[in-house]
CSV table of C-alpha atoms in Angstrom, one decimal:
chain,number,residue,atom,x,y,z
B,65,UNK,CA,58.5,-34.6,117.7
B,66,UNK,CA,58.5,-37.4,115.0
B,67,UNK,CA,55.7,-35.7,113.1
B,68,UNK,CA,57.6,-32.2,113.1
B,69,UNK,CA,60.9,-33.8,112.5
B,70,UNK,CA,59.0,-35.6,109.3
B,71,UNK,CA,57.6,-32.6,108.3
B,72,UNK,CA,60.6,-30.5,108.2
B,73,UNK,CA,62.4,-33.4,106.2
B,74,UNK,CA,59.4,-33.3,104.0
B,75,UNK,CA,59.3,-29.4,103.7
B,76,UNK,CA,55.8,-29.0,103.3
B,77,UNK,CA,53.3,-27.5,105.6
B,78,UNK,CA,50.2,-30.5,106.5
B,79,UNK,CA,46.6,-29.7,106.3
B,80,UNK,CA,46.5,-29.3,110.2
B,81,UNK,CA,49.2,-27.2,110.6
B,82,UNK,CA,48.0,-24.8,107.7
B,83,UNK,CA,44.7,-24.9,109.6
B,84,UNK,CA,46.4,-23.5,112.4
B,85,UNK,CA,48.2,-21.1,110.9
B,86,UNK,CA,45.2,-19.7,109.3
B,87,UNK,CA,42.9,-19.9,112.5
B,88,UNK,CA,46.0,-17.2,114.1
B,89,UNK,CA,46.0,-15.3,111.3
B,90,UNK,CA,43.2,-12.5,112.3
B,91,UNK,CA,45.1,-12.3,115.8
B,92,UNK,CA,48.2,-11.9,114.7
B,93,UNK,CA,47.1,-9.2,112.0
B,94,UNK,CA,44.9,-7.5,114.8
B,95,UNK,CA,47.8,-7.3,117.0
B,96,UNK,CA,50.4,-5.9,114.3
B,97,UNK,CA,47.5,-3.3,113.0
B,98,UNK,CA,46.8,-2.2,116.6
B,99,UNK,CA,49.8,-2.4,118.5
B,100,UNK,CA,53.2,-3.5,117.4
B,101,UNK,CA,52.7,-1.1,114.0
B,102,UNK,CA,51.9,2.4,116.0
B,103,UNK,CA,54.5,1.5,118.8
B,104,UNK,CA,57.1,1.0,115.9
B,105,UNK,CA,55.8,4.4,114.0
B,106,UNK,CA,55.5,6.3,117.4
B,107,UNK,CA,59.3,5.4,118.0
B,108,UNK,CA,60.0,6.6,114.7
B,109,UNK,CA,57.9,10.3,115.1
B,110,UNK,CA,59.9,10.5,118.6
B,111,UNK,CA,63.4,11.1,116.6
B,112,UNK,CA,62.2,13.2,114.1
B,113,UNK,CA,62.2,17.0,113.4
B,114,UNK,CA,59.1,18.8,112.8
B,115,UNK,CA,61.0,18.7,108.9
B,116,UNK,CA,61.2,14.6,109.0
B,117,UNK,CA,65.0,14.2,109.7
B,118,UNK,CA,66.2,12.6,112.3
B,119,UNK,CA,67.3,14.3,115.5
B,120,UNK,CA,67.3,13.9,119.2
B,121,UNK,CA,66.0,17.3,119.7
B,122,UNK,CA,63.2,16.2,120.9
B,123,UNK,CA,64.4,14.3,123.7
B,124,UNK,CA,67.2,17.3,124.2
B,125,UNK,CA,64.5,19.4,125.4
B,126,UNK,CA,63.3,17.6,127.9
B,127,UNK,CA,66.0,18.6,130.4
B,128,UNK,CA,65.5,22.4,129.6
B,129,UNK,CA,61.5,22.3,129.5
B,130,UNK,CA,59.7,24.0,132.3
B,131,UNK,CA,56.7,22.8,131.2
B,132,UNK,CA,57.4,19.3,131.5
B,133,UNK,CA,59.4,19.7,134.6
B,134,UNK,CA,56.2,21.3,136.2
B,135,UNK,CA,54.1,18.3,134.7
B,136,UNK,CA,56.1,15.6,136.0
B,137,UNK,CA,56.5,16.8,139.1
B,138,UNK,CA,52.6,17.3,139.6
B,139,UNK,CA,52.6,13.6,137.8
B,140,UNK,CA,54.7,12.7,141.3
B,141,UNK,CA,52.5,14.4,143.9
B,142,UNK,CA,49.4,13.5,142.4
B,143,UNK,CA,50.1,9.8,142.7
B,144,UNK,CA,52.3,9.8,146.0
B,145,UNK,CA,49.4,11.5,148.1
B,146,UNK,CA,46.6,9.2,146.2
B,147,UNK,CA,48.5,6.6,146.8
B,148,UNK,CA,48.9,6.7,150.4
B,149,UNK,CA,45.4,8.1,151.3
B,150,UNK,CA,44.0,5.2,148.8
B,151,UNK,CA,46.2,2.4,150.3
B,152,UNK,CA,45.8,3.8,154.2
B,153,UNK,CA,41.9,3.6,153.5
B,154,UNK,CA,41.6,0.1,151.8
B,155,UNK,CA,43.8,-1.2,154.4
B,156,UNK,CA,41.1,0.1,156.7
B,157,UNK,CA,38.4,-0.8,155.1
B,158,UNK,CA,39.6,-4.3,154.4
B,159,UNK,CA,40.5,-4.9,157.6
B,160,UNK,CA,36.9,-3.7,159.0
B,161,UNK,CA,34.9,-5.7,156.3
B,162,UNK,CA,37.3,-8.7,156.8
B,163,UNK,CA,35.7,-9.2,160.7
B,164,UNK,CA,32.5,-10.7,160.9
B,165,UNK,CA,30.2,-7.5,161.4
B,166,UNK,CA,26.8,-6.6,160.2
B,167,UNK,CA,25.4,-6.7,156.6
B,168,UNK,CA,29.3,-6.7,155.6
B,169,UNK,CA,28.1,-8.3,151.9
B,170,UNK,CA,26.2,-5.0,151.5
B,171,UNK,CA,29.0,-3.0,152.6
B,172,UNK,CA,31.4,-4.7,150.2
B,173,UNK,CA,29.0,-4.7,147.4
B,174,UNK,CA,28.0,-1.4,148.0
B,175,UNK,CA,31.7,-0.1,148.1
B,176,UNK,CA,32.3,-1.3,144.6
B,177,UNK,CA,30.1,0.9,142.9
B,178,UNK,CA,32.5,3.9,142.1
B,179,UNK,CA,35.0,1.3,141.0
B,180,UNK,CA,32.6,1.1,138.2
B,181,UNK,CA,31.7,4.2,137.0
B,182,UNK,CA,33.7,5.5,134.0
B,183,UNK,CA,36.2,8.2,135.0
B,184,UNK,CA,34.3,10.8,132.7
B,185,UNK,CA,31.2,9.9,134.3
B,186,UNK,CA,33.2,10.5,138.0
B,187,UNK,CA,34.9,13.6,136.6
B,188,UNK,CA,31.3,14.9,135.9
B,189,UNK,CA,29.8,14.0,139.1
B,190,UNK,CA,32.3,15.7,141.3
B,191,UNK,CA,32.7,18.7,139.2
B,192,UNK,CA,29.3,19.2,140.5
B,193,UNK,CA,29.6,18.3,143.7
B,194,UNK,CA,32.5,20.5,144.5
B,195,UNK,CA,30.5,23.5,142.1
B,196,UNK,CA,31.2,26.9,144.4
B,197,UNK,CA,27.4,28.1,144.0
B,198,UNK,CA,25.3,24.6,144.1
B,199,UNK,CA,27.4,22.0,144.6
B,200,UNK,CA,26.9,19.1,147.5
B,201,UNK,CA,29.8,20.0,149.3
B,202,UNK,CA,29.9,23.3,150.1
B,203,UNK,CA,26.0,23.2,150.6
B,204,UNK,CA,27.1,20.7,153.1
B,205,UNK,CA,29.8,22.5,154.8
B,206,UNK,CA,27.3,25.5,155.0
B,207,UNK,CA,24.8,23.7,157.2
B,208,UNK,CA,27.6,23.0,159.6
B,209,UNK,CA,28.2,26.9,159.7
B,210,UNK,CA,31.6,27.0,157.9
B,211,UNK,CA,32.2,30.1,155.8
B,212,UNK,CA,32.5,28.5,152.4
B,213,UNK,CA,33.6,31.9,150.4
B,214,UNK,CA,36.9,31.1,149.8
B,215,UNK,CA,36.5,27.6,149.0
B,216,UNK,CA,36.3,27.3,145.1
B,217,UNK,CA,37.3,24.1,144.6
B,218,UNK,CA,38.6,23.9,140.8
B,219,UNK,CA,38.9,27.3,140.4
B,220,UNK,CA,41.5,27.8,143.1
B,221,UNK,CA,45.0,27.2,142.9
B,222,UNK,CA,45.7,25.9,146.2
B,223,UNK,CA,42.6,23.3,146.1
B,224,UNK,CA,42.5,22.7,142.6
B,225,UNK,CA,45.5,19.4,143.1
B,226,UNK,CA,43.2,18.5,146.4
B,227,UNK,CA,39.9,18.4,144.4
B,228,UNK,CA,41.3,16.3,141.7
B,229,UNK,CA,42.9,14.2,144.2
B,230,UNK,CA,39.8,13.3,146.4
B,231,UNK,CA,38.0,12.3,143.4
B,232,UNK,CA,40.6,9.8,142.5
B,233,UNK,CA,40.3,8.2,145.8
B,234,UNK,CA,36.9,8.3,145.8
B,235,UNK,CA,36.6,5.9,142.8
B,236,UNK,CA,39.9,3.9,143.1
B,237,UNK,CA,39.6,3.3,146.9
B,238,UNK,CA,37.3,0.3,146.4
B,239,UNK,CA,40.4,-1.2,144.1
B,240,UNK,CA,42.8,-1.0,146.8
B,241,UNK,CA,40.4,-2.5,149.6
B,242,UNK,CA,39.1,-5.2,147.3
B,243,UNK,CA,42.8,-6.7,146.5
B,244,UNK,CA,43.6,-6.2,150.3
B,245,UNK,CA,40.3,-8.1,151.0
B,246,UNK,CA,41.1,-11.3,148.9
B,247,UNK,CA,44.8,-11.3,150.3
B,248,UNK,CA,43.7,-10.9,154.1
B,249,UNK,CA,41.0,-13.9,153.1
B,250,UNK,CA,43.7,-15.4,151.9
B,251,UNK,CA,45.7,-15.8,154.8
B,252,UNK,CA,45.9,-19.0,157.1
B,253,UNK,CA,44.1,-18.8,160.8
B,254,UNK,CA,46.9,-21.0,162.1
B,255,UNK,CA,49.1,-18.4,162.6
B,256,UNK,CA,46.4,-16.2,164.1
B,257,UNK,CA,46.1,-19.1,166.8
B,258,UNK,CA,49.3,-19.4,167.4
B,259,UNK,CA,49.6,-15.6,168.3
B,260,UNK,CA,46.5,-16.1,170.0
B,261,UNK,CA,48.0,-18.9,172.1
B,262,UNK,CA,51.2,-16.7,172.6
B,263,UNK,CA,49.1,-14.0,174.2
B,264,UNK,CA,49.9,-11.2,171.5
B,265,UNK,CA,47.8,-7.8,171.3
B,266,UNK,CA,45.9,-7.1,168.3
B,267,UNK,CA,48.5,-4.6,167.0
B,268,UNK,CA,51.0,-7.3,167.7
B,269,UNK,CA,49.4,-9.5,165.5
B,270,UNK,CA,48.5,-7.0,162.8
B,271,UNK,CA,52.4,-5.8,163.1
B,272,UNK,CA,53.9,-9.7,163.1
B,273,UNK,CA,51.2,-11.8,161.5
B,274,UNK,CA,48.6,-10.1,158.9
B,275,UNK,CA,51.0,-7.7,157.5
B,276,UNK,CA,54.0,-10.0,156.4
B,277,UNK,CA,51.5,-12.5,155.1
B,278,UNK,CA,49.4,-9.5,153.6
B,279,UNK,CA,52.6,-8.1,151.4
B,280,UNK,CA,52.3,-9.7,148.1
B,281,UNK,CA,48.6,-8.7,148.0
B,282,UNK,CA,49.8,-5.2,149.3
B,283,UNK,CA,52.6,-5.2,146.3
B,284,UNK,CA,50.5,-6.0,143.8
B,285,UNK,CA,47.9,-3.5,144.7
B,286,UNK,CA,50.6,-0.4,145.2
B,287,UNK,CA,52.0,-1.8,141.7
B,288,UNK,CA,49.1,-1.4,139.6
B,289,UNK,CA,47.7,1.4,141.4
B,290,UNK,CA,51.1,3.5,140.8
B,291,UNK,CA,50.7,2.4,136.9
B,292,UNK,CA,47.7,3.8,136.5
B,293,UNK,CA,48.0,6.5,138.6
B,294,UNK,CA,51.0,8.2,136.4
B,295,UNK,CA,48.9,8.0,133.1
B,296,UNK,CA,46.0,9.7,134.8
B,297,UNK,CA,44.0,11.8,132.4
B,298,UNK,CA,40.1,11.1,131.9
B,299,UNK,CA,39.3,12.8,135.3
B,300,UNK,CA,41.6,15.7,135.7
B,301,UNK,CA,40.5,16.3,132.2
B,302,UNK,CA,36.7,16.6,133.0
B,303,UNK,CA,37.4,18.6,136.0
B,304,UNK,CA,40.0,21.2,135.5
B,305,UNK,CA,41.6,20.8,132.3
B,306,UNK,CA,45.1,21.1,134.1
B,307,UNK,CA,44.0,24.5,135.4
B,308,UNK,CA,43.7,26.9,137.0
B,309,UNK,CA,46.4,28.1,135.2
B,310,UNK,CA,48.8,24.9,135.2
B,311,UNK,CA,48.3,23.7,139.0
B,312,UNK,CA,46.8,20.5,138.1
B,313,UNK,CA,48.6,19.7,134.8
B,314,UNK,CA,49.8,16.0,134.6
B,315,UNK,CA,51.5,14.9,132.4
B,316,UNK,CA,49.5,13.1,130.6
B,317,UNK,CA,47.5,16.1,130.0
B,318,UNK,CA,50.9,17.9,128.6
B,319,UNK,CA,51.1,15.1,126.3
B,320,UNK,CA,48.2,15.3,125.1
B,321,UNK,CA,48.0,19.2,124.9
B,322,UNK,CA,51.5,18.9,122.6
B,323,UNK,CA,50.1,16.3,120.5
B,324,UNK,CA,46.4,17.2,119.6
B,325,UNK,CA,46.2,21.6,120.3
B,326,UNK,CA,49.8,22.3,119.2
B,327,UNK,CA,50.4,19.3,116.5
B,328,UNK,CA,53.8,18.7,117.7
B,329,UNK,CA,53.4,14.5,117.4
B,330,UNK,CA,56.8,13.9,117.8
B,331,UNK,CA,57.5,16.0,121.1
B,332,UNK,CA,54.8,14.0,122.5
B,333,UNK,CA,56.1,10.8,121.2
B,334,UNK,CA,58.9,11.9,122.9
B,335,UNK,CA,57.3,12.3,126.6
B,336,UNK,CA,55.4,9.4,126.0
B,337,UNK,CA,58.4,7.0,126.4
B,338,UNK,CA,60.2,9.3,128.7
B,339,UNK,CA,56.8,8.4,131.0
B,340,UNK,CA,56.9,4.8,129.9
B,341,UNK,CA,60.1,4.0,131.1
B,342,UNK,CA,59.8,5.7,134.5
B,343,UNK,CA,56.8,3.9,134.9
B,344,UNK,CA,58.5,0.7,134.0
B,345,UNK,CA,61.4,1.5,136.6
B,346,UNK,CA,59.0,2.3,139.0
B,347,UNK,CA,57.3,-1.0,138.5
B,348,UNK,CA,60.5,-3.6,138.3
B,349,UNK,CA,60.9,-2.4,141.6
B,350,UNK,CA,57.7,-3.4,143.4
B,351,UNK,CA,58.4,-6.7,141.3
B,352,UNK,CA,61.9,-6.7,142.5
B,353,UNK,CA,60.4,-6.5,146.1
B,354,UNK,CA,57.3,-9.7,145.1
B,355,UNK,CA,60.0,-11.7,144.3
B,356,UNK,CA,62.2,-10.8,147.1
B,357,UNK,CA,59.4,-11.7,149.2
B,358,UNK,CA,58.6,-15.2,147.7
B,359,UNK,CA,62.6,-15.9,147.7
């Protein structure tokens, strides 16, 4: 504090300080170049006409566009019904892996590897494997005897959001059950003895015992889950392109649709923060409910 004090009364900058200064230079250049200077011009391109003056039109027509009425709302089901299958099945999974069965290191490890795969890559892999003619799936469902004729995965408009949706799960699952696995690991095995002791059933335990103790690992996963599942694009992209038609059309894929076939930059802009903030709500509120919690 002496030294800072002394330098201000000196006002000059010492050799160390100017050191440091230039050492944080790059970073701080990096981080203006990259992020703070498109967020400010992206802001800017959100309240401006197609002519360059300023306007709220763009945000206006929000409330009277169909389009991106239609896109949010499959924006909402897509991420509620992943959600929920995701979550329900790395509960599961964690819970099964977390007992002491069999090879579980292979299981775990072995669960992981969709996690890893780029989305393009799963996008890819399922487009062939739910293929009308050749794929996996339906050559699958046809040694079992089931009449696969109507089942055209992508191209129908009733399974299109289903297809999309189960390859989601597919990769992201492992996500879910590998943050539910470190909290359940987590948690003491006093308490477990003491229910133990008190003669409570397993779903009595699970109820009372692993799932209080298991919340802030469950909030956590459902928040940054939920984040990424409203800015879903790579996938849906690979697979259906929002089709048929616009069954599948996030909107993330409106945005980008606006932005890069129809050059309207500032429309986008526009849906970009609307989808920012309702993100942002959506995720104060699982924060709201950590700290709640650890109150």
């Amino acid at each position: 504090m002496a030294r800072l004090g002394s330098e201000r009364l000196q006002g000059h900058v010492t050799p160390d300080r100017l050191l440091a200064y230039l050492l944080i230079a790059p970073t701080i250049a990096v981080l203006l170049a990259l992020t703070i200077y498109p967020l400010i011009y992206s802001i800017k391109v959100s309240f401006q006409s197609n002519s360059g003056t300023a306007t709220l039109q763009n945000f206006t027509r929000l409330l009277t566009d169909q389009f991106f009425l239609s896109a949010l709302s499959h924006t909402f089901v897509y991420a509620a019904i992943a959600l929920t299958v995701e979550f329900l099945l790395g509960l599961g999974l964690a819970l099964l892996l977390d007992s002491q069965i069999r090879a579980r290191n292979v299981w775990r490890t072995l669960l992981l590897v969709p996690m890893m795969l780029p989305p393009v890559v799963v996008g890819v892999v399922w487009r062939l494997m739910l293929n009308s003619n050749f794929g996996a799936v339906n050559g699958t469902l046809k040694s079992f005897g089931v009449n696969t004729d109507a089942l055209t995965w992508t191209a129908s408009p009733k399974l299109a959001m289903a297809s999309v949706i189960i390859a989601d799960v597919w990769q992201w699952t492992p996500f879910m059950f590998l943050i539910l696995l470190a909290g359940l690991q987590a948690i003491p095995r006093e308490p477990y003895e003491a229910a133990l002791t008190d003669g409570s059933s397993a779903w009595q335990t699970f109820q009372h015992v692993t799932l209080p103790l298991l919340k802030p690992a469950i909030l956590i996963a459902l928040l940054l889950r939920t984040m990424d599942l409203l800015r879903v694009f790579d996938h849906i992209f690979i697979l259906t392109e929002g089709g048929p038609g616009l069954a599948t059309e996030t909107l993330g894929l409106y945005i980008y649709r606006t932005a890069f076939r129809f050059s309207n930059f500032g429309y986008a802009a526009a849906m970009s923060f609307v989808l920012l903030i309702i993100t942002n709500i959506i995720s104060a509120g699982y924060i709201r409910l950590l700290q709640t919690r650890e109150t």
